Coordinates of C-alpha atoms in Angstrom, one line a residue:
Chain A
M1 CA 239.7 260.8 236.0
S2 CA 238.4 257.5 235.0
K3 CA 241.3 257.2 232.5
N4 CA 243.8 257.4 235.3
L5 CA 242.6 254.3 236.9
F6 CA 244.1 252.2 234.2
E7 CA 247.4 253.9 233.9
Y8 CA 250.1 251.6 235.2
P9 CA 252.3 252.0 237.2
N10 CA 250.7 254.8 239.0
Q11 CA 253.0 256.5 241.4
Q12 CA 250.5 256.6 244.3
F13 CA 249.5 253.0 243.9
L14 CA 253.3 251.8 243.8
D15 CA 253.8 253.8 247.1
L16 CA 251.1 252.0 248.8
Y17 CA 252.1 248.7 247.4
V18 CA 255.7 249.1 248.6
R19 CA 254.6 250.2 252.1
L20 CA 252.3 247.2 252.4
L21 CA 255.1 244.9 251.2
K22 CA 257.6 246.4 253.8
W23 CA 255.0 245.7 256.6
F24 CA 254.3 242.3 255.4
V25 CA 258.0 241.3 255.3
F26 CA 258.5 242.8 258.8
I27 CA 255.6 240.9 260.2
V28 CA 256.7 237.6 258.7
I29 CA 260.2 238.0 259.9
S30 CA 258.9 238.9 263.5
V31 CA 256.7 235.7 263.5
V32 CA 259.5 233.5 262.4
M33 CA 261.9 235.0 265.0
A34 CA 259.3 234.5 267.6
C35 CA 258.9 230.9 266.6
L36 CA 262.6 230.3 266.6
L37 CA 262.8 231.9 270.1
Y38 CA 259.9 229.9 271.4
A39 CA 261.4 226.6 269.9
F40 CA 264.7 226.9 271.2
W41 CA 264.4 228.9 274.4
P42 CA 266.1 228.3 277.0
T43 CA 268.3 225.7 275.5
G44 CA 269.9 228.4 273.3
M45 CA 270.6 229.0 269.7
K46 CA 273.3 226.5 269.4
N47 CA 270.6 223.8 269.2
L48 CA 269.7 225.5 265.8
F49 CA 272.9 223.9 264.4
D50 CA 272.9 220.3 265.5
N51 CA 270.6 217.5 264.3
K52 CA 269.7 216.0 267.6
V53 CA 266.3 214.5 267.9
Y54 CA 265.1 215.5 271.3
P55 CA 263.2 212.6 273.2
S56 CA 259.7 213.2 274.2
Q57 CA 258.5 213.6 277.9
E58 CA 257.3 210.1 277.6
Q59 CA 260.5 208.6 276.3
L60 CA 262.3 210.6 279.1
E61 CA 260.1 209.0 281.7
R62 CA 260.5 205.7 280.3
R63 CA 264.3 206.0 280.1
E64 CA 264.2 207.2 283.8
A65 CA 262.1 204.1 284.7
Q66 CA 264.4 201.8 283.1
R67 CA 267.5 203.4 284.8
A68 CA 265.5 203.2 288.2
M69 CA 264.8 199.5 287.5
N70 CA 268.3 198.6 286.5
Q71 CA 269.5 200.4 289.8
A72 CA 266.9 198.6 291.8
E73 CA 268.0 195.3 290.2
Q74 CA 271.6 196.0 290.9
N75 CA 270.8 196.9 294.5
W76 CA 268.6 193.9 295.1
D77 CA 271.3 192.2 297.3
K78 CA 273.6 195.1 297.8
V79 CA 275.6 195.3 301.0
E80 CA 276.9 198.3 302.6
N81 CA 279.0 198.5 306.0
G82 CA 277.8 195.0 306.7
I83 CA 274.1 195.7 306.3
H84 CA 272.0 194.3 303.6
L85 CA 270.4 197.5 302.2
R86 CA 267.1 196.1 301.0
T87 CA 266.2 194.4 304.3
G88 CA 268.3 196.3 306.7
L89 CA 269.6 193.1 308.2
V90 CA 273.2 192.5 309.3
Y91 CA 274.8 190.6 306.4
D92 CA 276.9 187.5 307.4
E93 CA 277.0 183.8 306.4
N94 CA 273.6 183.2 307.9
F95 CA 271.8 186.1 306.4
N96 CA 270.2 184.0 303.5
L97 CA 269.0 181.6 306.3
I98 CA 267.3 184.4 308.3
N99 CA 265.8 186.2 305.2
A100 CA 264.5 183.0 304.0
T101 CA 263.0 181.8 307.3
C102 CA 261.6 185.0 308.7
T103 CA 260.6 187.4 305.8
P104 CA 258.0 185.3 304.1
C105 CA 255.8 186.0 307.0
H106 CA 256.9 189.5 308.4
S107 CA 259.0 192.4 307.6
A108 CA 262.6 192.4 308.4
K109 CA 261.8 195.6 310.4
L110 CA 260.2 193.3 313.0
I111 CA 263.8 191.8 313.5
T112 CA 265.8 194.9 313.2
Q113 CA 263.8 197.0 315.7
N114 CA 263.9 194.2 318.4
R115 CA 266.6 193.4 320.9
A116 CA 266.8 190.3 323.1
T117 CA 269.1 187.7 324.7
R118 CA 269.5 184.2 323.4
E119 CA 266.8 183.1 325.7
G120 CA 264.6 186.0 324.7
W121 CA 265.0 185.1 320.8
I122 CA 264.2 181.5 321.5
D123 CA 261.0 182.6 323.4
M124 CA 260.0 184.5 320.4
I125 CA 260.6 181.7 318.0
R126 CA 258.5 179.4 320.3
W127 CA 255.7 182.0 320.4
M128 CA 255.6 182.2 316.7
Q129 CA 255.6 178.3 316.5
A130 CA 252.8 178.2 319.1
T131 CA 250.5 180.8 317.7
Q132 CA 251.7 182.1 314.3
G133 CA 252.1 179.1 312.3
L134 CA 256.0 178.9 312.2
G135 CA 257.2 175.3 311.7
D136 CA 260.0 173.4 313.3
L137 CA 263.2 175.0 312.3
G138 CA 265.1 171.6 312.6
K139 CA 268.9 171.8 312.2
N140 CA 268.7 175.5 311.2
E141 CA 267.6 176.7 314.7
P142 CA 271.1 177.0 316.3
A143 CA 272.3 179.2 313.5
I144 CA 269.3 181.3 313.5
V145 CA 269.4 181.9 317.2
Q146 CA 273.1 182.7 317.0
Y147 CA 272.6 185.2 314.4
L148 CA 269.7 187.0 316.3
S149 CA 271.3 187.0 319.6
E150 CA 274.7 188.1 318.3
H151 CA 273.4 191.0 316.1
Y152 CA 270.3 192.0 318.0
A153 CA 271.3 191.7 321.6
P154 CA 269.9 194.1 324.2
D155 CA 271.8 197.3 325.1
Q156 CA 272.1 198.1 328.8
I157 CA 269.8 201.3 328.7
G158 CA 269.1 201.6 332.5
R159 CA 265.8 202.5 333.9
R160 CA 265.5 205.5 331.6
Q161 CA 267.7 206.9 329.0
N162 CA 268.7 210.5 328.2
L163 CA 266.8 212.1 325.5
D164 CA 268.6 211.2 322.3
M165 CA 270.6 214.3 321.5
E166 CA 271.7 212.7 318.2
T167 CA 268.1 212.7 316.9
I168 CA 266.9 216.1 318.2
E169 CA 266.5 218.5 315.3
W170 CA 267.0 221.9 316.8
Y171 CA 265.1 224.7 315.4
E172 CA 264.4 228.5 316.2
L173 CA 260.9 228.8 317.6
E174 CA 259.1 231.7 316.0
Chain B
M1 CA 245.0 206.8 293.1
S2 CA 243.5 210.2 293.5
D3 CA 243.5 209.9 297.4
L4 CA 247.2 209.2 297.5
R5 CA 248.4 212.7 297.6
M6 CA 252.0 213.3 297.9
N7 CA 254.6 215.9 297.1
K8 CA 257.4 215.1 294.7
K9 CA 259.8 215.9 297.3
D10 CA 258.3 213.5 299.8
K11 CA 259.1 210.3 298.0
K12 CA 261.0 208.9 300.8
G13 CA 258.3 206.8 302.1
I14 CA 257.4 204.6 299.3
H15 CA 261.1 204.4 298.2
Q16 CA 262.0 203.2 301.6
L17 CA 259.5 200.7 301.8
Y18 CA 260.3 199.2 298.5
Q19 CA 264.0 199.4 299.2
N20 CA 263.5 197.5 302.5
N21 CA 261.1 194.7 301.1
P22 CA 259.8 195.1 297.7
S23 CA 257.4 192.1 297.6
Q24 CA 256.1 193.0 301.0
A25 CA 255.8 196.6 300.2
D26 CA 253.6 195.5 297.2
K27 CA 251.5 193.3 299.4
A28 CA 251.2 195.7 302.3
L29 CA 250.7 198.9 300.3
W30 CA 248.9 197.9 297.2
G31 CA 247.2 194.7 298.4
R32 CA 249.0 193.0 295.4
I33 CA 250.4 189.5 295.4
T34 CA 252.5 189.1 292.3
P35 CA 252.3 185.7 290.6
L36 CA 255.9 185.9 289.6
G37 CA 256.9 185.2 293.2
R38 CA 259.3 187.0 295.4
R39 CA 262.3 187.0 293.1
G40 CA 260.2 187.7 290.1
F41 CA 262.2 190.7 289.2
I42 CA 262.2 192.1 285.8
K43 CA 265.2 191.2 283.8
K44 CA 266.8 193.3 281.2
S45 CA 265.1 191.2 278.4
A46 CA 261.9 191.8 279.9
L47 CA 262.4 195.6 279.6
A48 CA 260.4 195.7 276.4
T49 CA 257.3 194.2 278.3
M50 CA 258.1 196.9 280.9
N51 CA 258.0 199.6 278.1
A52 CA 254.7 198.3 276.9
V53 CA 253.4 198.4 280.4
L54 CA 254.6 202.0 280.7
G55 CA 253.4 203.1 277.3
A56 CA 249.9 201.6 277.9
N57 CA 250.0 203.2 281.4
M58 CA 249.1 199.7 283.0
V59 CA 250.6 200.7 286.5
F60 CA 248.7 198.0 288.2
A61 CA 248.9 195.2 285.6
E62 CA 249.0 191.8 287.2
H63 CA 252.2 190.8 285.5
F64 CA 254.1 193.8 286.8
P65 CA 257.3 192.6 288.3
A66 CA 257.3 191.7 292.0
G67 CA 258.3 194.6 294.3
M68 CA 258.9 197.2 291.7
I69 CA 257.8 200.7 292.5
P70 CA 255.3 201.1 289.7
A71 CA 257.4 202.9 287.3
L72 CA 255.1 205.7 286.5
L73 CA 254.9 206.3 290.1
Y74 CA 258.6 206.8 290.4
H75 CA 258.3 210.3 289.2
S76 CA 254.7 210.9 289.5
T77 CA 253.5 213.7 291.4
E78 CA 251.0 211.5 293.0
P79 CA 253.0 208.5 294.3
F80 CA 252.4 206.7 297.4
Q81 CA 252.1 206.4 301.0
I82 CA 250.2 204.2 303.5
P83 CA 246.7 204.5 302.0
G84 CA 244.9 207.3 303.7
K85 CA 247.8 208.3 305.7
S86 CA 250.2 211.2 306.1
E87 CA 254.0 210.7 304.9
Q88 CA 254.9 212.1 308.3
L89 CA 253.9 209.1 310.2
V90 CA 256.8 207.0 311.4
V91 CA 256.7 203.5 309.8
L92 CA 257.7 200.9 312.4
N93 CA 257.0 197.8 310.3
D94 CA 255.7 197.4 306.7
R95 CA 254.2 193.9 307.1
P96 CA 252.0 194.2 308.9
I97 CA 251.7 198.0 308.7
N98 CA 252.4 199.8 312.0
A99 CA 253.0 203.5 312.1
E100 CA 253.0 206.0 314.8
T101 CA 252.4 209.7 315.1
P102 CA 255.3 212.1 316.2
A103 CA 254.1 214.0 319.3
H104 CA 254.1 217.3 317.7
L105 CA 251.6 216.2 315.1
L106 CA 249.1 215.3 317.7
D107 CA 248.7 218.9 318.4
P108 CA 245.1 219.4 317.0
E109 CA 242.3 218.8 319.6
W110 CA 241.2 215.8 317.8
T111 CA 243.6 213.7 315.8
P112 CA 243.0 214.0 312.0
N113 CA 242.4 210.8 310.1
D114 CA 245.5 210.8 308.2
L115 CA 247.6 211.3 311.2
F116 CA 246.0 208.6 313.5
F117 CA 248.3 205.8 314.2
V118 CA 248.2 202.4 312.6
R119 CA 248.6 199.1 314.3
N120 CA 247.7 196.1 312.2
N121 CA 248.2 192.5 313.2
G122 CA 247.5 191.0 309.7
I123 CA 246.6 192.1 306.2
P124 CA 243.6 194.4 305.8
P125 CA 240.8 193.3 303.5
E126 CA 240.8 194.2 300.0
N127 CA 238.1 195.4 297.8
V128 CA 235.6 196.1 300.6
N129 CA 232.1 196.7 299.4
P130 CA 230.1 198.7 302.2
K131 CA 226.9 197.8 300.4
S132 CA 227.3 194.1 301.0
W133 CA 229.2 194.3 304.4
T134 CA 227.3 192.7 307.3
L135 CA 227.8 192.5 311.1
T136 CA 226.7 189.2 312.8
I137 CA 226.0 189.0 316.5
E138 CA 225.9 185.6 318.0
G139 CA 227.3 183.6 320.7
E140 CA 226.4 181.2 323.5
S141 CA 225.3 184.1 325.7
A142 CA 223.4 185.7 322.9
K143 CA 219.5 185.0 322.9
T144 CA 219.4 184.9 319.2
T145 CA 221.8 185.4 316.2
K146 CA 221.2 188.5 314.1
R147 CA 222.9 190.0 311.0
Y148 CA 222.9 193.7 310.2
S149 CA 223.8 195.5 307.0
L150 CA 225.4 199.0 307.4
E151 CA 222.1 200.5 306.2
D152 CA 220.3 198.4 309.2
L153 CA 222.7 200.0 311.7
K154 CA 222.3 203.6 310.3
N155 CA 218.6 203.3 310.1
N156 CA 217.3 201.1 313.0
F157 CA 219.5 202.4 315.8
P158 CA 220.0 205.9 317.2
T159 CA 223.3 207.4 315.7
V160 CA 225.6 208.8 318.3
H161 CA 229.1 210.4 318.4
Y162 CA 231.7 210.4 321.2
Y163 CA 235.3 211.6 321.4
L164 CA 237.2 208.4 322.3
T165 CA 241.0 207.9 323.0
L166 CA 242.6 204.8 321.4
E167 CA 246.1 204.0 322.7
C168 CA 247.9 200.8 321.7
G169 CA 248.7 198.6 324.9
G170 CA 252.5 198.8 323.9
N171 CA 252.7 202.4 323.3
G172 CA 256.2 203.5 324.8
R173 CA 257.4 199.8 324.7
K174 CA 260.8 201.2 323.2
E175 CA 261.9 202.3 326.6
F176 CA 261.6 199.0 328.6
N177 CA 264.8 197.5 329.7
P178 CA 265.3 194.4 329.3
P179 CA 263.7 195.1 325.9
A180 CA 260.4 193.5 325.3
K181 CA 259.4 191.9 321.8
G182 CA 257.1 193.5 319.4
N183 CA 256.8 196.9 317.6
Q184 CA 259.0 199.3 319.3
W185 CA 256.6 202.1 319.9
S186 CA 257.8 205.4 321.0
T187 CA 255.0 207.8 322.3
G188 CA 252.8 208.0 319.1
A189 CA 250.5 204.9 319.3
V190 CA 247.7 207.2 320.5
G191 CA 245.1 209.4 319.2
C192 CA 241.7 210.7 320.0
A193 CA 239.0 211.2 317.2
K194 CA 235.4 211.9 316.9
W195 CA 233.7 208.7 316.3
T196 CA 230.2 208.2 314.7
G197 CA 228.1 204.9 315.0
V198 CA 225.8 203.2 317.3
K199 CA 226.1 202.2 320.8
L200 CA 227.2 198.5 321.1
K201 CA 224.8 198.3 324.0
D202 CA 221.8 199.0 321.6
L203 CA 223.0 196.1 319.4
L204 CA 223.6 193.7 322.2
E205 CA 220.2 194.4 323.7
D206 CA 218.5 193.9 320.2
V207 CA 220.1 190.5 320.0
G208 CA 219.4 189.7 323.7
I209 CA 221.8 189.1 326.4
K210 CA 221.7 186.0 328.5
K211 CA 222.2 186.3 332.2
D212 CA 225.5 184.3 332.0
A213 CA 227.2 186.8 329.7
V214 CA 230.8 187.5 330.7
Y215 CA 232.7 188.9 327.7
I216 CA 232.2 190.2 324.2
T217 CA 234.7 189.5 321.3
Y218 CA 235.1 190.5 317.8
Y219 CA 236.1 188.8 314.5
G220 CA 237.5 191.0 311.7
K221 CA 237.9 190.4 308.1
D222 CA 241.8 191.0 308.1
T223 CA 243.9 188.0 307.0
H224 CA 246.9 186.3 308.7
L225 CA 250.4 187.2 307.7
S226 CA 251.1 183.4 307.1
G227 CA 248.7 183.5 304.3
D228 CA 246.5 180.8 306.2
P229 CA 242.9 181.8 305.3
N230 CA 241.6 179.7 308.3
K231 CA 243.8 181.5 310.8
T232 CA 242.2 184.3 312.8
V233 CA 244.6 187.2 313.0
I234 CA 243.3 188.6 316.3
S235 CA 240.1 188.2 318.3
R236 CA 239.9 190.1 321.5
G237 CA 237.3 191.9 323.4
V238 CA 236.1 193.4 326.7
P239 CA 234.0 192.3 329.7
I240 CA 230.2 192.7 329.2
E241 CA 230.4 195.7 331.8
K242 CA 232.6 197.7 329.5
A243 CA 230.6 196.6 326.4
L244 CA 227.4 197.9 327.9
Q245 CA 228.9 201.5 328.8
E246 CA 227.3 204.3 327.0
E247 CA 230.5 205.2 325.1
S248 CA 231.2 201.7 323.7
M249 CA 230.6 201.9 320.0
V250 CA 230.4 200.2 316.6
V251 CA 231.4 203.0 314.4
W252 CA 231.5 203.7 310.6
A253 CA 232.9 207.3 310.7
M254 CA 235.9 209.0 312.2
N255 CA 235.9 212.8 312.3
D256 CA 232.9 212.8 310.1
Q257 CA 234.5 210.9 307.4
A258 CA 234.5 207.2 306.4
L259 CA 236.9 205.2 308.5
P260 CA 240.4 205.1 306.9
V261 CA 241.1 201.7 305.4
M262 CA 244.0 201.2 307.9
N263 CA 241.7 202.1 310.8
G264 CA 239.1 199.4 310.0
Y265 CA 236.9 200.5 307.0
P266 CA 234.0 200.2 306.8
L267 CA 233.1 199.2 310.4
R268 CA 235.0 198.8 313.7
L269 CA 234.5 198.7 317.5
V270 CA 235.8 201.5 319.6
F271 CA 236.3 201.1 323.5
G272 CA 237.8 204.4 324.5
G273 CA 240.6 204.2 327.2
W274 CA 241.3 200.5 326.8
P275 CA 244.1 198.9 324.9
A276 CA 243.2 199.7 321.2
S277 CA 243.6 195.9 320.4
C278 CA 240.1 195.5 322.1
S279 CA 238.6 197.7 319.4
G280 CA 238.4 195.3 316.5
K281 CA 238.8 196.5 312.9
W282 CA 237.0 195.4 309.8
L283 CA 234.3 194.3 312.1
Q284 CA 232.2 191.4 310.8
K285 CA 231.3 189.3 313.8
I286 CA 230.6 189.9 317.5
A287 CA 230.2 187.1 319.9
I288 CA 228.7 187.2 323.4
R289 CA 230.6 184.7 325.5
N290 CA 229.8 183.0 328.7
K291 CA 233.5 183.1 329.8
I292 CA 236.4 185.3 329.5
H293 CA 237.2 185.1 325.7
D294 CA 240.1 183.0 324.6
G295 CA 240.7 184.0 321.1
P296 CA 244.2 184.7 319.5
K297 CA 246.1 187.4 321.6
M298 CA 243.6 187.2 324.4
T299 CA 245.6 184.4 326.0
G300 CA 249.3 183.5 327.0
Q301 CA 251.3 186.7 327.5
S302 CA 249.6 189.1 324.8
Y303 CA 248.2 192.2 326.2
R304 CA 248.6 190.9 329.6
V305 CA 251.0 192.0 332.4
P306 CA 252.2 190.2 335.6
C307 CA 249.3 190.0 338.2
K308 CA 251.9 190.8 340.8
P309 CA 254.9 193.2 340.2
V310 CA 258.1 191.3 339.2
P311 CA 261.8 192.3 338.9
P312 CA 262.9 193.4 335.5
G313 CA 263.6 190.5 333.2
T314 CA 261.6 187.9 335.0
K315 CA 260.1 185.0 333.0
V316 CA 256.5 184.9 334.1
A317 CA 254.2 181.8 333.8
D318 CA 251.0 182.4 331.6
E319 CA 248.9 181.8 334.6
D320 CA 250.4 184.6 336.5
M321 CA 249.7 187.1 333.8
C322 CA 246.4 189.2 334.0
I323 CA 244.6 190.8 331.1
I324 CA 245.2 194.7 330.7
E325 CA 241.9 196.6 331.1
A326 CA 241.8 200.4 331.5
M327 CA 245.0 202.2 330.4
P328 CA 246.9 204.2 332.9
V329 CA 247.1 208.0 333.2
K330 CA 249.4 209.5 330.7
S331 CA 250.0 212.9 328.8
L332 CA 251.9 214.2 325.8
I333 CA 253.4 217.6 325.2
T334 CA 252.3 218.4 321.5
Y335 CA 253.5 222.0 321.4
P336 CA 256.4 223.0 321.0
K337 CA 258.1 220.2 318.9
S338 CA 261.1 218.8 320.9
G339 CA 264.2 220.9 319.9
A340 CA 262.8 224.4 320.2
M341 CA 265.3 227.2 320.6
I342 CA 263.8 230.3 322.2
S343 CA 265.2 233.6 323.5
L344 CA 265.4 234.2 327.2
N345 CA 262.8 236.9 327.6
R346 CA 260.2 234.9 325.8
T347 CA 257.2 233.4 327.6
L348 CA 256.6 229.9 326.0
N349 CA 253.1 228.8 325.6
I350 CA 253.0 224.9 326.0
R351 CA 250.1 222.5 325.2
G352 CA 249.0 219.0 325.0
H353 CA 246.7 216.2 325.9
A354 CA 246.2 214.1 328.9
W355 CA 244.1 210.9 329.3
A356 CA 243.4 208.3 332.0
G357 CA 241.7 205.1 330.8
D358 CA 238.1 205.1 332.2
A359 CA 238.9 207.9 334.6
A360 CA 239.2 211.7 334.0
V361 CA 242.3 213.6 334.4
K362 CA 242.2 215.8 337.4
N363 CA 245.3 217.9 337.0
I364 CA 248.6 218.2 335.1
E365 CA 251.8 219.8 336.0
Y366 CA 255.0 220.7 334.2
S367 CA 258.6 220.8 335.2
I368 CA 261.5 222.6 333.7
D369 CA 264.1 221.5 336.3
F370 CA 264.0 217.8 336.0
G371 CA 261.3 217.2 338.4
R372 CA 262.5 219.2 341.3
S373 CA 259.6 221.6 341.1
W374 CA 256.2 221.2 339.4
N375 CA 253.9 224.0 338.2
P376 CA 250.2 223.6 337.4
C377 CA 248.8 223.7 333.9
T378 CA 245.2 224.6 333.0
I379 CA 243.1 221.6 331.7
S380 CA 240.0 221.4 329.8
T381 CA 237.0 219.3 331.1
P382 CA 236.5 216.0 329.1
E383 CA 234.0 216.3 326.1
N384 CA 232.8 212.8 327.4
R385 CA 234.2 209.8 329.2
N386 CA 237.2 208.3 327.6
A387 CA 238.1 211.5 325.6
W388 CA 241.5 213.0 326.0
Q389 CA 241.7 216.5 327.7
H390 CA 243.7 219.5 326.8
F391 CA 246.2 221.2 328.7
E392 CA 248.2 224.5 328.4
A393 CA 250.6 226.7 330.4
Q394 CA 252.8 229.7 330.1
V395 CA 256.3 228.9 330.8
K396 CA 259.3 231.3 331.8
F397 CA 262.8 230.2 331.9
P398 CA 265.2 231.8 334.6
E399 CA 268.3 231.7 332.6
T400 CA 269.9 230.6 329.4
G401 CA 270.8 226.9 328.8
Y402 CA 269.4 223.4 328.2
Y403 CA 266.0 222.5 329.5
E404 CA 263.7 219.6 329.4
L405 CA 260.1 220.2 329.6
W406 CA 258.4 217.4 331.6
A407 CA 254.5 216.9 331.9
K408 CA 252.8 214.8 334.7
A409 CA 249.1 214.2 334.8
T410 CA 247.1 212.9 337.8
D411 CA 243.8 211.3 337.5
E412 CA 240.7 211.6 339.6
N413 CA 241.7 208.5 341.7
G414 CA 245.0 210.1 342.6
Q415 CA 247.0 208.0 340.2
S416 CA 250.1 209.8 338.6
Q417 CA 252.7 209.2 335.9
P418 CA 256.2 208.0 337.1
M419 CA 259.2 209.9 335.8
I420 CA 261.2 206.7 335.3
L421 CA 259.8 203.6 333.7
P422 CA 256.9 202.0 335.4
G423 CA 257.0 198.2 336.5
W424 CA 258.8 196.2 334.0
N425 CA 256.5 193.4 332.3
P426 CA 257.7 190.9 329.8
R427 CA 255.9 192.3 326.7
G428 CA 256.5 195.9 327.4
Y429 CA 253.0 197.4 328.0
L430 CA 251.6 200.3 329.9
N431 CA 254.7 202.7 329.7
N432 CA 253.1 205.9 331.0
A433 CA 256.4 207.5 332.1
C434 CA 256.2 211.3 331.8
H435 CA 256.8 212.8 328.4
R436 CA 260.0 214.9 328.0
I437 CA 261.0 217.2 325.4
A438 CA 264.2 219.3 324.9
I439 CA 264.4 223.0 324.8
K440 CA 267.3 225.5 324.5
V441 CA 267.1 229.1 325.9
Q442 CA 269.4 231.5 324.3

């Protein structure tokens, strides 16, 4: 009995050895396959065969930020349909004058949301001069008043307007 | 940053602000003045710096270019909005920040902090330290001058809370014709919150009020848009009688939370029912005056209406303009949101709020036939004076078609809301015309 222990190869031992080896190979292949699936899912197996270096999340974000900044830079003075997009002001030959005179102190939205006649705009300028620290507009005043009263003149809206059908968002009430 | 919650899909607010006026958005939203100046825009050559900024995560670095959306925020899930405010507010103006609340968002009984409108005249103070904040009370009609810390206010006087309605004097300005200058408020420059603080009366009596006292006024810590540090942004107030009312308060909390930055953190006045401009924010000084106060936006045409009615478009001399005191009776339908489509057999439950300056609202009616007939709503009793009241009604529609639901409140003095615009005034104040929403019955 003890003699048999040292006989080699022993058929029983060999069978056990082969069985273990088969299992080992199966597990290794499974693990490798799982890793491959994990690494390339869901981009697909085609990525196995190219040598691209895929950017990190940080790099992607950086790239997106650059793109956004470039776009913002390009859009800085973009004009569409006669409107200077960044400020929302009507774009004409007096735009730069208006932008330089008014927006250092307040938003262009304060201009674009208001409507007044020539006299009304002059009154607002006088009020800003009297109380808000606006200086004398000198020779620029006529052009400024012209711009404002031309592009931001009052609409005749009557004593009360219809509800604005354009802006109502109709919805089914549950 | 942690309190600036926003969903990825809701980037519009900040992006719009930046698109409209980058430097000003910077200043208004972040309180940052960039040393590079208004055109200090980053050039391609400077992108290396930018990358360093990004890599190092220095979003708020001083040298960050003027008016850029801080790049990490561009796709961050927690980008930006008016600090402490919902993205759903309608921004009328970004410098100074002015934003109103759509009517349907005023549906809760008490207006939540993030939905309460913002009316700034200047730039809010930065880096407020509540521990070192003080309130000084002085003036020619004060017997002494005293200075209180926030702890003094909390410890030395009874803490009270009231539900008080604040409405901008110019709420509804948008509808006036000829148009009036200023922020073109629609219906949303109003809210009613639970305010916690001390009675102004207790403070004034602690300092001592001389017999000749006529008015009290405030000075806040906000700074003038022109950048001039010596210029007071706004300094208004109320007659001493209003100041001594039980419900006139100096507050540090709104709906049991610290005041939002945009609503006056850490301390403000609240005078319910009067133009909200009386209720000074970022409060650091109160003066007891022996005459009607004459500070910025107290005089001239600001927060004043013609003493006698005038035809639309009239130029009115300053001496013929009178200070607005209590606001007029008004109401808002907060449910449903305008634009509801319902089926014919449905009973529609409507609700909203009504308020009337210093008075209580006695009744409120609704009409679905353009004012030909009116039906009563039920209305709650006010929680306290100057608190808005809640109304509701069940509405049936006779046939399919387009309807407008109108609401009209009447106060205890018999004053009611007009259906067209009330008397025209040069600055477009006090529009209490009845609120209208659109409904389709199918």
